[in-house]
Short mmCIF file of C-alpha atoms in Angstrom, two decimals:
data_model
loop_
_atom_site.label_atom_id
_atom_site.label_comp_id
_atom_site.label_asym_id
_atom_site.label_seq_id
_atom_site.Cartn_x
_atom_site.Cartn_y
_atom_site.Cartn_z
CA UNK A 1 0.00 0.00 0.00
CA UNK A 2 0.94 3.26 -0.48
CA UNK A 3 0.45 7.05 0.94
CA UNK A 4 -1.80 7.90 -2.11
CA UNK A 5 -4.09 5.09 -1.77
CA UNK A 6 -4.46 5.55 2.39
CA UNK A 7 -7.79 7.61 2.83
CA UNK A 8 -6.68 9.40 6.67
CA UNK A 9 -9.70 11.36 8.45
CA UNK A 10 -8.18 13.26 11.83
CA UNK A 11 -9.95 13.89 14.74
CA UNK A 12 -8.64 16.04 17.42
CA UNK A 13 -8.97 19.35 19.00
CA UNK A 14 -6.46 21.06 21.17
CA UNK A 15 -2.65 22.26 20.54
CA UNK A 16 -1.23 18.69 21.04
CA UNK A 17 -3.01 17.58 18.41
CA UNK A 18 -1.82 20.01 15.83
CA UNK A 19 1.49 18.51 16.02
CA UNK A 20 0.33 14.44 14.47
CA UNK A 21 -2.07 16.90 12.09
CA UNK A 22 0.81 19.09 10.59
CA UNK A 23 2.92 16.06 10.46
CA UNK A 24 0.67 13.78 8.46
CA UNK A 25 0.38 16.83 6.07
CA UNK A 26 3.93 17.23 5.92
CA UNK A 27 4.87 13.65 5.29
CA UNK A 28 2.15 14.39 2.38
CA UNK A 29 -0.15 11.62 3.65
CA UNK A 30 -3.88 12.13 2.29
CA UNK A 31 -5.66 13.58 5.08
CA UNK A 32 -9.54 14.31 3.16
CA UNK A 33 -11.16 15.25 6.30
CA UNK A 34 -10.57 17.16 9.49
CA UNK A 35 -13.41 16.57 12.41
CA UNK A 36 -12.76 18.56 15.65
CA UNK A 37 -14.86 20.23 18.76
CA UNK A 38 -17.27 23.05 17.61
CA UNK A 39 -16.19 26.49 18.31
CA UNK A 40 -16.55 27.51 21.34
CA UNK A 41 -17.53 31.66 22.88
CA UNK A 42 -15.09 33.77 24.31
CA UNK A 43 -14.84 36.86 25.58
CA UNK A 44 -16.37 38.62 28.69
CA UNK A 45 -20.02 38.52 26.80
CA UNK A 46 -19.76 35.39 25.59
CA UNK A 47 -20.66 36.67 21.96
CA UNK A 48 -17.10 35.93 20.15
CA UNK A 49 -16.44 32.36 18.55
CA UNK A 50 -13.02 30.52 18.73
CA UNK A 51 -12.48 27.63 16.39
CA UNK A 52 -10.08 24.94 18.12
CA UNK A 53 -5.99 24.92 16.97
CA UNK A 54 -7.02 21.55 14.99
CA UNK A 55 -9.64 23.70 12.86
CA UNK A 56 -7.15 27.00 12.38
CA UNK A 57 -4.90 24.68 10.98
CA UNK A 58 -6.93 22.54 8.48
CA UNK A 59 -8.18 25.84 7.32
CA UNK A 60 -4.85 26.96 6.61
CA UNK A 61 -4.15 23.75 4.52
CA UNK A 62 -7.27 23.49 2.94
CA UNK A 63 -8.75 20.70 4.33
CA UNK A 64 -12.75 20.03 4.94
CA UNK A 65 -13.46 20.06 8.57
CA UNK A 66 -16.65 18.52 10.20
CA UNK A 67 -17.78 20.19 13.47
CA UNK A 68 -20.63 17.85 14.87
CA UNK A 69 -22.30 19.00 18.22
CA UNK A 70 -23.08 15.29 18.79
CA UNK A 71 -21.08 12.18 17.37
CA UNK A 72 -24.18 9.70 16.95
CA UNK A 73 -26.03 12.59 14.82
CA UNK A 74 -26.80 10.81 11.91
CA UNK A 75 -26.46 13.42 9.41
CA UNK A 76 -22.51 13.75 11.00
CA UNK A 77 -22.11 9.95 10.34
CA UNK A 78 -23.37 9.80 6.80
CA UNK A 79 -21.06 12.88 5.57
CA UNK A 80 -18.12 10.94 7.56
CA UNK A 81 -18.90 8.10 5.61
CA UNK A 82 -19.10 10.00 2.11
CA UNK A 83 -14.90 10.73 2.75
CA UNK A 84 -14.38 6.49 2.72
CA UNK A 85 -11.79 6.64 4.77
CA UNK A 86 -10.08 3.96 4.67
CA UNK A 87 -8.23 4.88 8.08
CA UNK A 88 -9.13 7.30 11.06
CA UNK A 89 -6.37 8.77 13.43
CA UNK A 90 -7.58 10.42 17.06
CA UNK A 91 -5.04 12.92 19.12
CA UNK A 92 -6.72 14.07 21.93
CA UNK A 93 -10.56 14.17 20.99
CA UNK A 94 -13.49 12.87 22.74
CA UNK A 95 -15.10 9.59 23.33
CA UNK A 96 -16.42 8.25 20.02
CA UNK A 97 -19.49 5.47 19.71
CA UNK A 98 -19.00 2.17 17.56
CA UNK A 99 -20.30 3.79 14.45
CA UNK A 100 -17.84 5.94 14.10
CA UNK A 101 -14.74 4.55 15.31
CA UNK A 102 -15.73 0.93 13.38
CA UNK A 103 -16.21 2.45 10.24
CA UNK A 104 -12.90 2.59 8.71
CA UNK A 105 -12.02 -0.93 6.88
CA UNK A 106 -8.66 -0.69 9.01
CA UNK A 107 -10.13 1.05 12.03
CA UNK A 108 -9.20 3.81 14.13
CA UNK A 109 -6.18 4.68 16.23
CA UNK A 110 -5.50 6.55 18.74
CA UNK A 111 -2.35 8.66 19.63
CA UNK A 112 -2.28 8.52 24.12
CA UNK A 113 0.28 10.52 25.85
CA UNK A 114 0.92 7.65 28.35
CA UNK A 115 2.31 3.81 28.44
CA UNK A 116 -1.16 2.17 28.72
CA UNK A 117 -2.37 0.05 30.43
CA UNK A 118 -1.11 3.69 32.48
CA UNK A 119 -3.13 6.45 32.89
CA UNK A 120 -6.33 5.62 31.23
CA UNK A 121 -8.02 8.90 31.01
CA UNK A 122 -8.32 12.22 30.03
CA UNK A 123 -5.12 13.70 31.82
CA UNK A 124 -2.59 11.65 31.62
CA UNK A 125 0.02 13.92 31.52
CA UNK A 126 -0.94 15.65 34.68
CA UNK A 127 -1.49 12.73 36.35
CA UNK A 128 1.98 10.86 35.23
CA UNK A 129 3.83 14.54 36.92
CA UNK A 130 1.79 14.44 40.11
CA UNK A 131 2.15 10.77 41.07
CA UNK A 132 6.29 11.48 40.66
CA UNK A 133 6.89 9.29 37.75
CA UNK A 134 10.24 9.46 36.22
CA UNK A 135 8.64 7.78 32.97
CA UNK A 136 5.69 7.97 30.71
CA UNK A 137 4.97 8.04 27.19
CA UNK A 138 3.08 7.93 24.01
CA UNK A 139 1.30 4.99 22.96
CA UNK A 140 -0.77 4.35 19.73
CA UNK A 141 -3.88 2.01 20.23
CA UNK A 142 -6.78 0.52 18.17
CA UNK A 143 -10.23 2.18 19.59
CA UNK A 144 -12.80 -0.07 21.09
CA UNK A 145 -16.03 -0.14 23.15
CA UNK A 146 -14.13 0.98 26.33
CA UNK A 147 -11.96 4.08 26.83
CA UNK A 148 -8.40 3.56 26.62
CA UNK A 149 -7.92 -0.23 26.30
CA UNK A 150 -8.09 -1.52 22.87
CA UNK A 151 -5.47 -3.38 21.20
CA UNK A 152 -1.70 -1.83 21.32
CA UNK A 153 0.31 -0.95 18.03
CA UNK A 154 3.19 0.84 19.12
CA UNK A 155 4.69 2.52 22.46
CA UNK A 156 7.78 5.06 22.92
CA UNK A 157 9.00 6.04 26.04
CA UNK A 158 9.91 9.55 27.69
CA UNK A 159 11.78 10.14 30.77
CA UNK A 160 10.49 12.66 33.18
CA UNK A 161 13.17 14.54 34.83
CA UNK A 162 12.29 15.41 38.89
CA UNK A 163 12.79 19.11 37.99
CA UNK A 164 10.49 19.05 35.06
CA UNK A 165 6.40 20.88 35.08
CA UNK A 166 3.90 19.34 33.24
CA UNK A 167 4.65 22.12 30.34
CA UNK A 168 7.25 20.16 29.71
CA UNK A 169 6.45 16.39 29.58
CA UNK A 170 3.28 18.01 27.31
CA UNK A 171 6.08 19.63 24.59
CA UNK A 172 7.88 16.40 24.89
CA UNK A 173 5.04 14.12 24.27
CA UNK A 174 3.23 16.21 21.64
CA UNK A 175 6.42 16.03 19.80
CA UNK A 176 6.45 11.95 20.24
CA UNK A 177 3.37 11.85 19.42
CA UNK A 178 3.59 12.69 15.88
CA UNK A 179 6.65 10.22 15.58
CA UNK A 180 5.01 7.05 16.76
CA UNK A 181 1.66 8.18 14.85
CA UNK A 182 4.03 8.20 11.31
CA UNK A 183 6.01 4.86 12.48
CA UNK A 184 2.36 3.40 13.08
CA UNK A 185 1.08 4.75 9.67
CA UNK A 186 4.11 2.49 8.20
CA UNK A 187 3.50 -0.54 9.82
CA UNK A 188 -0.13 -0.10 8.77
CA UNK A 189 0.36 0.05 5.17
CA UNK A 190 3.37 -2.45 5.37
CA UNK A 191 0.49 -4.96 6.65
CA UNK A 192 -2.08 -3.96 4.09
CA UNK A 193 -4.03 -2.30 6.96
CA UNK A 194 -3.71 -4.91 9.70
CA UNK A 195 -0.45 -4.19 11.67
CA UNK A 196 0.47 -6.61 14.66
CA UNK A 197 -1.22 -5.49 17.62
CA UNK A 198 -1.52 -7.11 21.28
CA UNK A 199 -4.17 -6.68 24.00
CA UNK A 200 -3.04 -4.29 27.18
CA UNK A 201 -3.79 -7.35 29.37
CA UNK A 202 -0.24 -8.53 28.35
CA UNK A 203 1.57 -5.70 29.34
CA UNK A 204 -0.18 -5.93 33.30
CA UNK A 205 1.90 -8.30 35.74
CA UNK A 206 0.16 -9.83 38.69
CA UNK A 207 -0.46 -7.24 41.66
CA UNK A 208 0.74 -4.60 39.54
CA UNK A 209 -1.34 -0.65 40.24
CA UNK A 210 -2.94 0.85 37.41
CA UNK A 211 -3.09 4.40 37.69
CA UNK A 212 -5.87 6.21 36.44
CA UNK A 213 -6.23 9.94 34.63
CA UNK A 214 -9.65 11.86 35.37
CA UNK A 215 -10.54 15.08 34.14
CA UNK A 216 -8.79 17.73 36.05
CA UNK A 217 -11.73 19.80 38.10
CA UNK A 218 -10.47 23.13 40.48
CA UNK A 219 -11.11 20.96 42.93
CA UNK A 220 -8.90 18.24 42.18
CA UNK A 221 -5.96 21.38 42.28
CA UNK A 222 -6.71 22.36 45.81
CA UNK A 223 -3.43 21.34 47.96
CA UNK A 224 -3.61 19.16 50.60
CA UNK A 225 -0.93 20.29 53.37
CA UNK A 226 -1.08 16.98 55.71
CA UNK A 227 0.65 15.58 52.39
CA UNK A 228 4.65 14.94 52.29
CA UNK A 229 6.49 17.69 50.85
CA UNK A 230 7.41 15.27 48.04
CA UNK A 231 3.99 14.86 47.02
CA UNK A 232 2.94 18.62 47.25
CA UNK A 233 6.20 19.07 44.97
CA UNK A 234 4.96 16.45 42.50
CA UNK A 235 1.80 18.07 42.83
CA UNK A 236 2.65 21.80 42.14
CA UNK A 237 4.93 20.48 38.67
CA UNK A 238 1.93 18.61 37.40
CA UNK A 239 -0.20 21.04 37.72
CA UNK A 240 1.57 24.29 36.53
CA UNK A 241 1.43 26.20 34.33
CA UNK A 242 -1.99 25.65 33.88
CA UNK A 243 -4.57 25.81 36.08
CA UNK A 244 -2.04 25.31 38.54
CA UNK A 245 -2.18 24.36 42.32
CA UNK A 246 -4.45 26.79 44.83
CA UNK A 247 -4.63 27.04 48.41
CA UNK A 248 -6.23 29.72 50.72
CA UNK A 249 -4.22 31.67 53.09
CA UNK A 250 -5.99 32.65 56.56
CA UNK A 251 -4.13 35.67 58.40
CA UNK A 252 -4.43 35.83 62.20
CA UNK A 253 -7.15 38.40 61.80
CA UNK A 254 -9.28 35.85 60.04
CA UNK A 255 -9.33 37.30 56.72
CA UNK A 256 -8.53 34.60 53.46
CA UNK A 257 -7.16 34.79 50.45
CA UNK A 258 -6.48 32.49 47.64
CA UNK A 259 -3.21 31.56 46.80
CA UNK A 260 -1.81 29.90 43.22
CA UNK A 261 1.75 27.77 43.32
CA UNK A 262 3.50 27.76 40.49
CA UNK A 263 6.57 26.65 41.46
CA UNK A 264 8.23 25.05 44.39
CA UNK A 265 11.50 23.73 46.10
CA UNK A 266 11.66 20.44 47.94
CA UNK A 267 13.51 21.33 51.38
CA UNK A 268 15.30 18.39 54.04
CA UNK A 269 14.09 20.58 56.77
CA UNK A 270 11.66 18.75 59.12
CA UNK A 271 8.59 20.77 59.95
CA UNK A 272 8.46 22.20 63.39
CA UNK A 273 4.52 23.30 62.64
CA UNK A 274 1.46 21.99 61.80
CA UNK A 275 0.77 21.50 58.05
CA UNK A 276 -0.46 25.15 56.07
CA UNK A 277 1.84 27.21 58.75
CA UNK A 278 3.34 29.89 56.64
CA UNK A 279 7.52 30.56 57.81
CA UNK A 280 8.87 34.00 56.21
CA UNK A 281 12.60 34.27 56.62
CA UNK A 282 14.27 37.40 55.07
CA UNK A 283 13.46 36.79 51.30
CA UNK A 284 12.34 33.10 51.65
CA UNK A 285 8.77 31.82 51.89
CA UNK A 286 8.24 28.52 53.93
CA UNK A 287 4.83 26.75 54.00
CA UNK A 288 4.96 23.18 56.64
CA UNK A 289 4.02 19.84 54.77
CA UNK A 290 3.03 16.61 56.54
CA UNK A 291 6.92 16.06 57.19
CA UNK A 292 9.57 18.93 55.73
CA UNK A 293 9.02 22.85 54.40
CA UNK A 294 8.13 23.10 51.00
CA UNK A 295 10.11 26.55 49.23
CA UNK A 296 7.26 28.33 47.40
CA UNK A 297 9.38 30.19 44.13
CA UNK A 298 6.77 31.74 42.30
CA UNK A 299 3.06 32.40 43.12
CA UNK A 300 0.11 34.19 42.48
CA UNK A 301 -2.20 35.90 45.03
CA UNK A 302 -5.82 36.87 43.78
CA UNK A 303 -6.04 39.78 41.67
CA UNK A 304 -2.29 39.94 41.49
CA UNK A 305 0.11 38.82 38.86
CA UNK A 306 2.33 35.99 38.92
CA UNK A 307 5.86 36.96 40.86
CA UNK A 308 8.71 35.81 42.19
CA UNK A 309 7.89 34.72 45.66
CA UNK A 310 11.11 36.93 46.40
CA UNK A 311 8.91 39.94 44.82
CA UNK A 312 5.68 39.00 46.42
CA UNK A 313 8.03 39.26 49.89
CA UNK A 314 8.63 42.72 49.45
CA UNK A 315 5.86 43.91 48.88
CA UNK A 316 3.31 42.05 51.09
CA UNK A 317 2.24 42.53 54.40
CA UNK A 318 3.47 40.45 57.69
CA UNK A 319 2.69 37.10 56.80
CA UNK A 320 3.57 35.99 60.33
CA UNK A 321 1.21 33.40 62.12
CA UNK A 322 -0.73 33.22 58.40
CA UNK A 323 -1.47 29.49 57.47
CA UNK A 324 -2.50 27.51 54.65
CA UNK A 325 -6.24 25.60 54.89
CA UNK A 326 -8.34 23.38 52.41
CA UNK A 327 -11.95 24.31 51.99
CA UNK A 328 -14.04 22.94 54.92
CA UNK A 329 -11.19 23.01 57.08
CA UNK A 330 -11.66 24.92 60.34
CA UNK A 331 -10.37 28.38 60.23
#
């Protein structure tokens, strides 16, 4: 088989996914249809429509792109159809039902920024930072009826360095991604459309943990002080830059504020208060873990910018006797 005769349609949305997109175009592979998320309002009335990185970028090339607001509409499925893929390729989209994802003679694949059986979900990058592993990866998969576990293609690995934010292992593994998506492409048409694959089930070992990867909600990002500095640490680079880690900040006089961490510095100092105390001492800022100080370097208060914590220092008030609490805590 060869590129010419390999009918591709794309499906995907965000940033990440422009990456596998603009490499498939590239590597001139026939891409003859483009289906993303439809655009969504911005803007503080709500009256302005943004079209997703995916559909900027199809535009730009000239390919057709299908919006659907629902994936079983069957007016969606029959002009999906009328493309005949022979072939569909997924970077991070949404769920898709049996009609859609079985209609390709050779299927659909997806591109997942993790080693599965790993982080099954819809973060899996975030989740891979804040559990302090030192490795993930991409993996390329055959859809089926559940999320996440159909039939493995190809994996590559990435190492995550202890230092590194979750902007980082993202840039990495977007980058991946469209690598292993153009190996699998090969091995697909090297197989006339039916590459080896092998079920996740023989990749699990007996006792072994699978780690899911929910949706990240604001509440998920709250920080939990009664945690090891370690795992606040881990916490803080998985979640930053974006949305980041929040906590609120209750001065002796009662008042509250909320607090974003954007980055921090693991410290071998055991704490001598309870978890949330905030420790200011000349230009550093100290908030107790469940064991050790965690170093807070940058930061955002509400309705400030994002500073140095250095900066925020000299120009905040006393912090002394402040402390950190999760909501429903008593104040």
């Amino acid at each position: 088989m060869e590129k010419k005769d390999l009918r591709i349609v794309f499906m995907g949305t965000p940033e990440f996914a422009v990456e596998t997109l603009k490499a498939l175009v590239e590597h001139q592979y026939h891409v003859v249809a483009v289906v993303t998320q439809p655009d969504k309002p911005v803007g503080r009335h709500q009256t302005e429509m943004q079209p997703s990185e995916v559909k900027k970028y199809a535009l730009e090339h000239g390919l057709p792109v299908l919006q659907p607001e629902k994936m079983k509409d069957p007016d969606f499925v029959e002009e999906l159809r009328s493309y005949q893929a022979n072939l569909q390729v997924v970077v991070a989209f949404r769920m898709l039902p049996e009609v859609v994802w079985d209609m390709p003679e050779y299927g659909t694949f997806n591109v997942h920024a993790a080693l599965l059986p790993q982080y099954r979900g819809a973060a899996p990058i975030n989740w891979a930072v804040i559990n302090g592993e030192t490795q993930t990866g991409v993996t390329t998969f055959f859809l089926d009826k559940d999320i996440d576990t159909g039939r493995i293609i190809m994996q590559k690995p990435f190492d995550i360095p202890d230092s590194a934010d979750v902007e980082y292992v993202y840039d990495g593994l977007m980058h991946l991604g469209a690598e292993i998506c153009l190996e699998t492409l090969e091995r697909i048409m090297a197989a006339d459309g039916r590459p080896e694959s092998i079920p996740q089930e023989q990749l699990m070992t007996a006792g072994q943990t699978l780690h899911a990867a929910p949706k990240i909600f604001k509440e998920t990002c709250e920080v939990d002080w009664k945690q090891s500095a370690k795992q606040i640490y881990d916490f803080v680079r998985g979640l930053s830059p974006y949305p980041g880690v929040w906590t609120t900040v209750v001065s002796p006089s009662g008042t509250s504020t909320v607090l974003k961490i954007f980055k921090a510095t693991k410290t071998e100092r055991k704490a001598e208060e309870a978890p949330g105390h905030i420790v200011v001492e000349k230009d550093t800022l100290l908030i107790a873990a469940g064991d050790a100080y965690l170093q807070i370097d940058e930061l955002q208060m509400a309705g400030k910018k994002r500073m140095s914590a250095r900066d925020f220092l000299n120009g905040s008030k006393n912090l002394t006797a402040s402390r950190c609490v999760r909501t429903n805590d008593p104040v």
